[in-house]
Coordinates of N, CA, C and O in Angstrom, one line a residue:
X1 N 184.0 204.8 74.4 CA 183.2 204.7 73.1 C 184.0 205.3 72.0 O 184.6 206.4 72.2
X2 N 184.0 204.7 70.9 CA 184.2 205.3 69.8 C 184.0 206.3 69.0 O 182.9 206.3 68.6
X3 N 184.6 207.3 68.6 CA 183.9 208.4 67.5 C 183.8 207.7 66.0 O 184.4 206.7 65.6
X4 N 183.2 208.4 65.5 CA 183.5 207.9 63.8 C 184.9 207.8 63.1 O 185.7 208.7 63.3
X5 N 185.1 207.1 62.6 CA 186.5 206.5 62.3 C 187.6 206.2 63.2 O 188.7 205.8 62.7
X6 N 187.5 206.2 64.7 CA 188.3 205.4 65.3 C 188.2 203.8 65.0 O 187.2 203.1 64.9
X7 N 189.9 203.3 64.8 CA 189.2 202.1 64.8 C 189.3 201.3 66.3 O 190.2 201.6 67.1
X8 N 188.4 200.5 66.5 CA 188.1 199.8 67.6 C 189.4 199.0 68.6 O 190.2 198.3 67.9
X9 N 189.7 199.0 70.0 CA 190.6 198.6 70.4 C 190.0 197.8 71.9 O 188.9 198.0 72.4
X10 N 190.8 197.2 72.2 CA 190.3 196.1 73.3 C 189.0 197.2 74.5 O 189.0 198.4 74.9
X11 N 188.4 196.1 74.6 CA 187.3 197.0 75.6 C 186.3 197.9 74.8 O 185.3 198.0 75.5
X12 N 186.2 198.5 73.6 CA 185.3 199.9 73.3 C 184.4 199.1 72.8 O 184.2 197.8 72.7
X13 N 183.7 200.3 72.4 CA 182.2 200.1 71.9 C 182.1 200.8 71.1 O 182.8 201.8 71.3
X14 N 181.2 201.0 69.8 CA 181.2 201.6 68.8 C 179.7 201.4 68.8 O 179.3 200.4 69.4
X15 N 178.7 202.5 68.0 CA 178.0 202.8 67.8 C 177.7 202.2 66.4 O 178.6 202.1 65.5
X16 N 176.6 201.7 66.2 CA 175.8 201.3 64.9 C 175.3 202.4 63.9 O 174.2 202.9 64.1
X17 N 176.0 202.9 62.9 CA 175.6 203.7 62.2 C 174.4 203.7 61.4 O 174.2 202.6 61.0
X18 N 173.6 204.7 61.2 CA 173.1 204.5 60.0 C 172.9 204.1 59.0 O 171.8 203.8 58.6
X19 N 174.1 203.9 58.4 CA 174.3 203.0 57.3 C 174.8 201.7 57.5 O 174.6 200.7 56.7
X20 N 175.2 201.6 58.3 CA 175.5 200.2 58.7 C 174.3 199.5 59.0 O 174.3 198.3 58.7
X21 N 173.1 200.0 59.4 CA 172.1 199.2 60.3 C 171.2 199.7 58.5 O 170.1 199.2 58.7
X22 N 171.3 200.2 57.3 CA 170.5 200.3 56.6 C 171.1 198.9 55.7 O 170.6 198.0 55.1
X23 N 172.3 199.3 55.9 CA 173.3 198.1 54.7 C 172.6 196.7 55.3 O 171.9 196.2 54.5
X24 N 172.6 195.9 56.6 CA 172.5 194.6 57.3 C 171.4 195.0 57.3 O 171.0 194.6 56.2
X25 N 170.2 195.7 57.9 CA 168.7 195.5 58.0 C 167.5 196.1 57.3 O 166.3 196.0 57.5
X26 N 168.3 197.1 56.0 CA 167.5 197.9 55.7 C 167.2 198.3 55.8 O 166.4 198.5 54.9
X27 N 166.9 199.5 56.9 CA 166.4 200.4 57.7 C 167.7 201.3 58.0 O 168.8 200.8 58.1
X28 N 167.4 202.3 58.1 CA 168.1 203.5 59.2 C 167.8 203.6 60.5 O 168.6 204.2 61.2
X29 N 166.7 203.2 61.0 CA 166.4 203.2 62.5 C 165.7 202.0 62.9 O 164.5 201.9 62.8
X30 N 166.7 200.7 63.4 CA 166.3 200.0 63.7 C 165.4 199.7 64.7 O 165.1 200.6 65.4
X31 N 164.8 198.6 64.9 CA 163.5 198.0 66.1 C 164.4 196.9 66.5 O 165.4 196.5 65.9
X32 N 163.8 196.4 67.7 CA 164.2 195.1 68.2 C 164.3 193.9 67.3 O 165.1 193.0 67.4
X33 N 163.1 194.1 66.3 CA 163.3 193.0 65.3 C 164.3 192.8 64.1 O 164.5 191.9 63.3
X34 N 164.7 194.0 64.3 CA 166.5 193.9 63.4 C 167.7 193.4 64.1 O 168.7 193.1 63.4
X35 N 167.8 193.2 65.3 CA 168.7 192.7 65.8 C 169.4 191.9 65.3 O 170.3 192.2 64.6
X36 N 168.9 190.7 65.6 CA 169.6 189.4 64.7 C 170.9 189.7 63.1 O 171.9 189.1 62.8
X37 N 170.2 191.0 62.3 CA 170.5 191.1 61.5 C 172.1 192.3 61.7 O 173.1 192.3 61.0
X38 N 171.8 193.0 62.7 CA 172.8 193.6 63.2 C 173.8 193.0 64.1 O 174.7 193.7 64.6
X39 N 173.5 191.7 64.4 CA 174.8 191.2 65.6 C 176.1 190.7 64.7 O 177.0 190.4 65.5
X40 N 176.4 190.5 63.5 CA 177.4 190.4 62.4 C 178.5 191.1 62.9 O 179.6 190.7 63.1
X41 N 177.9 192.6 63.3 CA 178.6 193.9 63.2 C 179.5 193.8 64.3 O 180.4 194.7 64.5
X42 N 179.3 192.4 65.2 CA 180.3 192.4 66.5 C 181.5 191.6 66.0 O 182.2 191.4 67.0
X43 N 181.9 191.3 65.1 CA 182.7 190.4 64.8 C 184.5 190.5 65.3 O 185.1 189.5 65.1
X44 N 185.0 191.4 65.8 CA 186.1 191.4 66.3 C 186.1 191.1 67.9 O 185.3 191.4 68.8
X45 N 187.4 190.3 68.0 CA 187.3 189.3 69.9 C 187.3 190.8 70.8 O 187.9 191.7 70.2
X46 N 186.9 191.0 72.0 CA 186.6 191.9 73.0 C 186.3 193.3 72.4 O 187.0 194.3 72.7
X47 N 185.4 193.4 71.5 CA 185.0 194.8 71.0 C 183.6 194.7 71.0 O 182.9 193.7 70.6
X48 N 183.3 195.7 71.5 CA 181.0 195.9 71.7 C 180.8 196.5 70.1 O 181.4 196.9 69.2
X49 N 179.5 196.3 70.5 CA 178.7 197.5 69.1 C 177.1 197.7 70.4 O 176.6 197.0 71.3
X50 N 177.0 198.9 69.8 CA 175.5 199.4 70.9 C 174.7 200.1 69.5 O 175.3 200.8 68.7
X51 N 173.5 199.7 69.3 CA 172.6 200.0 68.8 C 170.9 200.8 69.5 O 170.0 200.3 70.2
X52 N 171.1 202.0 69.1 CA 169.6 202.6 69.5 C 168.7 201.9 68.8 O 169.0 201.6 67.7
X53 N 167.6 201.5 69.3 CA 166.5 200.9 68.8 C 165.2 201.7 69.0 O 164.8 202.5 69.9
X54 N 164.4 201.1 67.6 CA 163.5 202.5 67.8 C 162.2 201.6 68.1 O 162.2 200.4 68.0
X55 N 160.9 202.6 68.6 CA 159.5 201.7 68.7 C 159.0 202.0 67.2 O 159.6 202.5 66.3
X56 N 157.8 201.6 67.1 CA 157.2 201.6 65.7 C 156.9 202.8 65.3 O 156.4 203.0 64.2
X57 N 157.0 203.8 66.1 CA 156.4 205.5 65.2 C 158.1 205.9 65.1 O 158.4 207.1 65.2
X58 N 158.9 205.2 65.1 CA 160.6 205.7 64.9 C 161.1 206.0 66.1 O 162.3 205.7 66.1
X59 N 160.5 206.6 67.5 CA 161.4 207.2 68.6 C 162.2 206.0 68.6 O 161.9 204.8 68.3
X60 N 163.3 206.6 69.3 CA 164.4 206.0 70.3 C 163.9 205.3 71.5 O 163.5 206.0 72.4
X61 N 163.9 204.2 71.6 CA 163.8 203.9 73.2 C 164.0 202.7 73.7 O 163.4 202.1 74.6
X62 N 165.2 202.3 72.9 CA 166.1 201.1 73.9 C 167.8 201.4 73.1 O 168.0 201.8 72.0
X63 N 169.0 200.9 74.2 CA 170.1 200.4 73.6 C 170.0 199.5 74.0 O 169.4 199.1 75.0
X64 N 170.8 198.8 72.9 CA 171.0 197.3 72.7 C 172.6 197.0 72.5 O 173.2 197.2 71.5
X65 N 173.1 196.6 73.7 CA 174.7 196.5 73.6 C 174.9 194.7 73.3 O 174.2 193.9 73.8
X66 N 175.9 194.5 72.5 CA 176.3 192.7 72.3 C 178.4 192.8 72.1 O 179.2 193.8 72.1
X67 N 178.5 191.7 71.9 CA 179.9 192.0 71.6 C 180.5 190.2 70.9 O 179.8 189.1 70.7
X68 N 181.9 190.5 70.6 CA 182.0 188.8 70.6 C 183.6 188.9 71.9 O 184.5 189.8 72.0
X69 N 183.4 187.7 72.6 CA 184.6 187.5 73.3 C 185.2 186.7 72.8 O 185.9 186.1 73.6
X70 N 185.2 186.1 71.5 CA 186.1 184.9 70.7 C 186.4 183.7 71.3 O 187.5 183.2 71.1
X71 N 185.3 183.1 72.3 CA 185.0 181.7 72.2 C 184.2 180.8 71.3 O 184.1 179.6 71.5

């Protein structure tokens, strides 16, 4: 996995920031129902993004991993 400012290389996974998930969904702690709006963020071939997802009172309690394999 990635730290902050690594950039991404074949195989990793990078985490959905904050801002990233405020910038695409408006939110800072995304739900399942932001998804859609955060799968953008996969856009380079064999690189993940994993997103915590939150329930409706804010906890944490799902990751959500996607990627693109450039077919």
């Amino acid at each position: 996995m990635l730290e902050d400012g690594e950039e991404p290389d074949f195989g990793t996974l990078q985490r959905v920031t904050e801002a990233e998930a405020l910038a695409r969904a408006g939110v800072a702690r995304p739900t399942r129902a932001h998804v859609e709006a955060l799968e953008p963020l996969a856009e380079q071939r064999w690189f993940g993004r994993y997103a915590v997802l939150h329930d409706e009172a804010g906890a944490p309690n799902e990751l959500y991993f996607w990627g693109f394999s450039g077919d």
